[in-house]
CSV table of C-alpha atoms in Angstrom, one decimal:
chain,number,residue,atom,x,y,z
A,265,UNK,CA,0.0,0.0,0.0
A,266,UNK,CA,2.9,2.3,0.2
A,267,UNK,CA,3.0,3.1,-3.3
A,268,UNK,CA,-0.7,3.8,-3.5
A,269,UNK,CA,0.3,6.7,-0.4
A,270,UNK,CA,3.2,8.1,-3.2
A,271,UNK,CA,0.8,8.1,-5.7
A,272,UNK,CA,-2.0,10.1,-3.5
A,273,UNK,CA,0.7,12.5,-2.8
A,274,UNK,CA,1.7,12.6,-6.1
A,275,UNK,CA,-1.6,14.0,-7.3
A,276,UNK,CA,-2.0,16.3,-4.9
A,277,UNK,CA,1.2,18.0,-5.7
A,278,UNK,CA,0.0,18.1,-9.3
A,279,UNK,CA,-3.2,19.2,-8.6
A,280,UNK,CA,-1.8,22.0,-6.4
A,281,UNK,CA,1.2,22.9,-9.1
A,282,UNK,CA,-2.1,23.0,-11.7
A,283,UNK,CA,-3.6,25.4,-9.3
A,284,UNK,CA,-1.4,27.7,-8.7
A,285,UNK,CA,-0.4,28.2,-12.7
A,286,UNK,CA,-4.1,28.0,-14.0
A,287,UNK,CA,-4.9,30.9,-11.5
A,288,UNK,CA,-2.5,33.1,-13.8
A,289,UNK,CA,-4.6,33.9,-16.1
A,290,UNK,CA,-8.2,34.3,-14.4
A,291,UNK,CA,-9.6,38.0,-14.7
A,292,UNK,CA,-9.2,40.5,-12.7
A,293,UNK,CA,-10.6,40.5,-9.2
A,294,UNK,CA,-12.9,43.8,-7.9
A,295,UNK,CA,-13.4,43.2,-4.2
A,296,UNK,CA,-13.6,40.4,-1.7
A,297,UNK,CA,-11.6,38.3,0.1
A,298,UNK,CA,-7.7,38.3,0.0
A,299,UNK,CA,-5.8,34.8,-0.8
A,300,UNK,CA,-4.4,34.4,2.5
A,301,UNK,CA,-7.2,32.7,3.9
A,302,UNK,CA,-7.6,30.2,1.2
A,303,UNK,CA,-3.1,29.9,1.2
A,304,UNK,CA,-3.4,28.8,4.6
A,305,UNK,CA,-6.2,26.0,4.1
A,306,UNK,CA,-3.9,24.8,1.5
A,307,UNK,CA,-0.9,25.0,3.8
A,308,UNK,CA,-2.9,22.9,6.0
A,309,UNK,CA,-3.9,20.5,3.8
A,310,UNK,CA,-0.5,20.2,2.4
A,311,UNK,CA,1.0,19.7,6.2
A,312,UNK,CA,-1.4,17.3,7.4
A,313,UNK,CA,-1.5,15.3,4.1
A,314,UNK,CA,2.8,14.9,4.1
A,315,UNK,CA,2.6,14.1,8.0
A,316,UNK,CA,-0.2,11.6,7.8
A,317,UNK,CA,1.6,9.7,4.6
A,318,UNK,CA,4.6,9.0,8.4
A,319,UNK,CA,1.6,8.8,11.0
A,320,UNK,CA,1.0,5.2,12.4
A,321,UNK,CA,-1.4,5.6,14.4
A,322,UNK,CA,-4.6,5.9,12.2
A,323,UNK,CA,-3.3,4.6,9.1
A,324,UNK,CA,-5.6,2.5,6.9
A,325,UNK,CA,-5.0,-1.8,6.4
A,326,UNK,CA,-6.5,-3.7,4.1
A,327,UNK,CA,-7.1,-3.4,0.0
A,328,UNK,CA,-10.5,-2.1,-0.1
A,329,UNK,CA,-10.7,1.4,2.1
A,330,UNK,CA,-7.4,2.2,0.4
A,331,UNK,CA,-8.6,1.5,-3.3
A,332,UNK,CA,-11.9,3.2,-2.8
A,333,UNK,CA,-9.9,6.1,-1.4
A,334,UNK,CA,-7.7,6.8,-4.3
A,335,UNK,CA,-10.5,6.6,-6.6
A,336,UNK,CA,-12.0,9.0,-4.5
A,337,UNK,CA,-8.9,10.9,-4.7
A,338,UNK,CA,-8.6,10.7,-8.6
A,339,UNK,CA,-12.7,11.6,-9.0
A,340,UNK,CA,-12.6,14.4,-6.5
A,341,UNK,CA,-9.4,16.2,-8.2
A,342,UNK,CA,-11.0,15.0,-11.4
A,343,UNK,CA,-14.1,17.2,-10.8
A,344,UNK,CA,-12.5,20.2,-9.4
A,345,UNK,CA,-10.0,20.3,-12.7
A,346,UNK,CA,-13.3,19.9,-14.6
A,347,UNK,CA,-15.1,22.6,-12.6
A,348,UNK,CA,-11.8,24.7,-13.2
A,349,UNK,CA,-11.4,24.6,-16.4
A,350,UNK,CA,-15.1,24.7,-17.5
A,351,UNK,CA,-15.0,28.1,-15.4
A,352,UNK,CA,-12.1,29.6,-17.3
A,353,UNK,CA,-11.0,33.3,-16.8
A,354,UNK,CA,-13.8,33.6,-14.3
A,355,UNK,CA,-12.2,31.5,-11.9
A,356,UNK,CA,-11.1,33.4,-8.5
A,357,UNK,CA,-10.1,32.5,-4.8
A,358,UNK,CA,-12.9,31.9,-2.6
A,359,UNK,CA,-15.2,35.0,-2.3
A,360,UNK,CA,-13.8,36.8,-4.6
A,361,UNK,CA,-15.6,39.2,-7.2
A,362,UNK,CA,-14.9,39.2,-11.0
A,363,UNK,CA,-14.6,42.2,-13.3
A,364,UNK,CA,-17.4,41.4,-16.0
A,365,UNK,CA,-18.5,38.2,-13.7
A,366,UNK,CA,-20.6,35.7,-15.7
A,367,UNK,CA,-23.2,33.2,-14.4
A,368,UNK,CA,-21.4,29.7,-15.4
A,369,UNK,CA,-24.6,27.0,-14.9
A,370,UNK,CA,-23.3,24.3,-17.1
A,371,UNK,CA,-21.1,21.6,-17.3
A,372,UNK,CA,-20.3,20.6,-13.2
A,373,UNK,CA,-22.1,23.4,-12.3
A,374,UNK,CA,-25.3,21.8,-13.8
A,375,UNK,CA,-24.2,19.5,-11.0
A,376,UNK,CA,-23.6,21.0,-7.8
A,377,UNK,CA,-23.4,25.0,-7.3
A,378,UNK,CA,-19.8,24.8,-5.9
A,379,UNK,CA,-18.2,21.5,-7.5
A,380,UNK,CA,-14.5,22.6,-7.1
A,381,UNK,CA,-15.5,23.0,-3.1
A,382,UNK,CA,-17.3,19.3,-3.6
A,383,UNK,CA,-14.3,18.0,-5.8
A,384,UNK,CA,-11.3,18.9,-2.8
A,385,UNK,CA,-13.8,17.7,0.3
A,386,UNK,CA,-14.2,14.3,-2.0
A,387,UNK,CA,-10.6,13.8,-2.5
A,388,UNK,CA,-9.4,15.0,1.2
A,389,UNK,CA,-11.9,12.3,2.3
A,390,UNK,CA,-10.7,9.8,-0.2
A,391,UNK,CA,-7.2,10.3,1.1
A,392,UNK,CA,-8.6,9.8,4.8
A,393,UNK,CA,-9.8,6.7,3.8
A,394,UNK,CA,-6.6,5.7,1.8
A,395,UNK,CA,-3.9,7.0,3.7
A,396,UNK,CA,-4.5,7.6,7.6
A,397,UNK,CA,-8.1,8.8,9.0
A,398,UNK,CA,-6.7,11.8,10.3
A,399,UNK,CA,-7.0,13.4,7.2
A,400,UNK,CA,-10.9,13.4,8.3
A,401,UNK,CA,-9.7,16.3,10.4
A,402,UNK,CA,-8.3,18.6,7.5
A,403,UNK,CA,-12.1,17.5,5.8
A,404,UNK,CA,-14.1,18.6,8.8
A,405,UNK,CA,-11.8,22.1,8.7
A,406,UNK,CA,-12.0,22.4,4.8
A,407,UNK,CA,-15.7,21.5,5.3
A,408,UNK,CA,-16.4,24.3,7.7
A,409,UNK,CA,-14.3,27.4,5.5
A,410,UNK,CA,-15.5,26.1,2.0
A,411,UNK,CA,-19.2,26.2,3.7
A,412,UNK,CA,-18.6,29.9,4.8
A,413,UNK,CA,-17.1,30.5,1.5
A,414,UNK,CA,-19.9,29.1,-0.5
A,415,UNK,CA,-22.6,30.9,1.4
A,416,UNK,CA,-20.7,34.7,0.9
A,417,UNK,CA,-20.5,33.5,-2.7
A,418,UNK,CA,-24.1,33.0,-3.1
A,419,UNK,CA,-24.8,36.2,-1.1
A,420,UNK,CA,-22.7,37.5,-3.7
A,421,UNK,CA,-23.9,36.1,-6.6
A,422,UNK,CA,-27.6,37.1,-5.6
A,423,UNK,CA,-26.8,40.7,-5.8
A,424,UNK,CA,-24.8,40.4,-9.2
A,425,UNK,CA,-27.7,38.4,-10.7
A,426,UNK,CA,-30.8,38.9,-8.7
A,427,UNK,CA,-33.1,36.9,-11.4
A,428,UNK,CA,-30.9,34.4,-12.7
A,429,UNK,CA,-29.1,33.1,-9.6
A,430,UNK,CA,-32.1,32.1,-7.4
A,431,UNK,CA,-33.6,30.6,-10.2
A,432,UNK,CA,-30.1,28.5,-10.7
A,433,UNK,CA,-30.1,27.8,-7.0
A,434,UNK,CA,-33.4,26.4,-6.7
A,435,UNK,CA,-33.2,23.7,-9.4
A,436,UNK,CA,-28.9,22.5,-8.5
A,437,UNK,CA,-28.1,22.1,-4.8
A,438,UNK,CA,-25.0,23.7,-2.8
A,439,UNK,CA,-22.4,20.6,-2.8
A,440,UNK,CA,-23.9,17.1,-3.0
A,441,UNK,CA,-26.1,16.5,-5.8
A,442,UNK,CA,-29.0,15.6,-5.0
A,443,UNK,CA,-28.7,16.2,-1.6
A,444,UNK,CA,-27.0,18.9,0.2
């Protein structure tokens, strides 16, 4: 199982180098939140993920747990690409405000409001179940701020688009389609 822990790490660092270089060339932000927030969950994550890949203590045995996890992994950095990319130059750190800001309602988004937020809480939890468990700690803390951040968005988003976003809202739910 040790190379199935490299190979979770592994796509975390890509996904993070991805990040960082994608969010180059999205547009210009107006108002909102700084990074620093958002820098600091991803320090966190970063931390907890390298020092549960040498915790003992919670680590996961067996085959199954660990294979479901990195498919978990895989699908939730998967979705959050896809939800990235789909949103283009319009991307922006959490609670951020665009120049020109455009209503994107299609592809993930026809999914789940917020499916970059649902994509990292998938494969945080899919590490947690592949790696160590304590990495359902960094889930419950990612959890909490991406729920704050999702709820200023909307507020947000309401103001920008006062007919179109309510509408949008009431037919796709906030992070688990179908559900929540």
């Amino acid at each position: 199982m040790n190379s199935l822990k490299i190979a979770i790490v592994a796509f975390w660092i890509a996904f993070w180098i991805y990040w960082g270089i994608s969010a180059l060339a999205a547009k210009q932000g107006t108002s909102g939140a700084r990074g620093t927030p958002m820098r600091a969950l991803i320090l966190l994550v970063l931390v907890v993920l390298f020092r549960v890949v040498h915790a003992g203590s919670l680590d996961v045995h067996g085959v199954v747990l660990p294979i479901l996890g990195t498919v978990l992994v895989v699908g939730g950095l998967g979705f959050a690409v896809w939800a990235r990319v789909h949103l283009g130059r319009n991307w922006g750190m959490p609670m951020t405000q665009k120049e020109e800001p455009e209503l994107i309602t299609s592809g993930p988004y026809r999914f789940v409001r917020h499916p970059i937020y649902t994509g990292i809480l998938t494969a945080v939890l899919g590490t947690a179940l592949a790696v160590n468990l304590l990495a359902l700690a960094v889930a419950a803390i990612a959890g909490a701020y991406f729920w704050h951040s999702a709820t200023v968005e909307e507020r947000n988003l309401t103001a920008i688009f006062p007919r179109a976003y309510p509408a949008y809202k009431a037919r796709t739910k906030m992070l688990i389609p179908f559900v929540l």
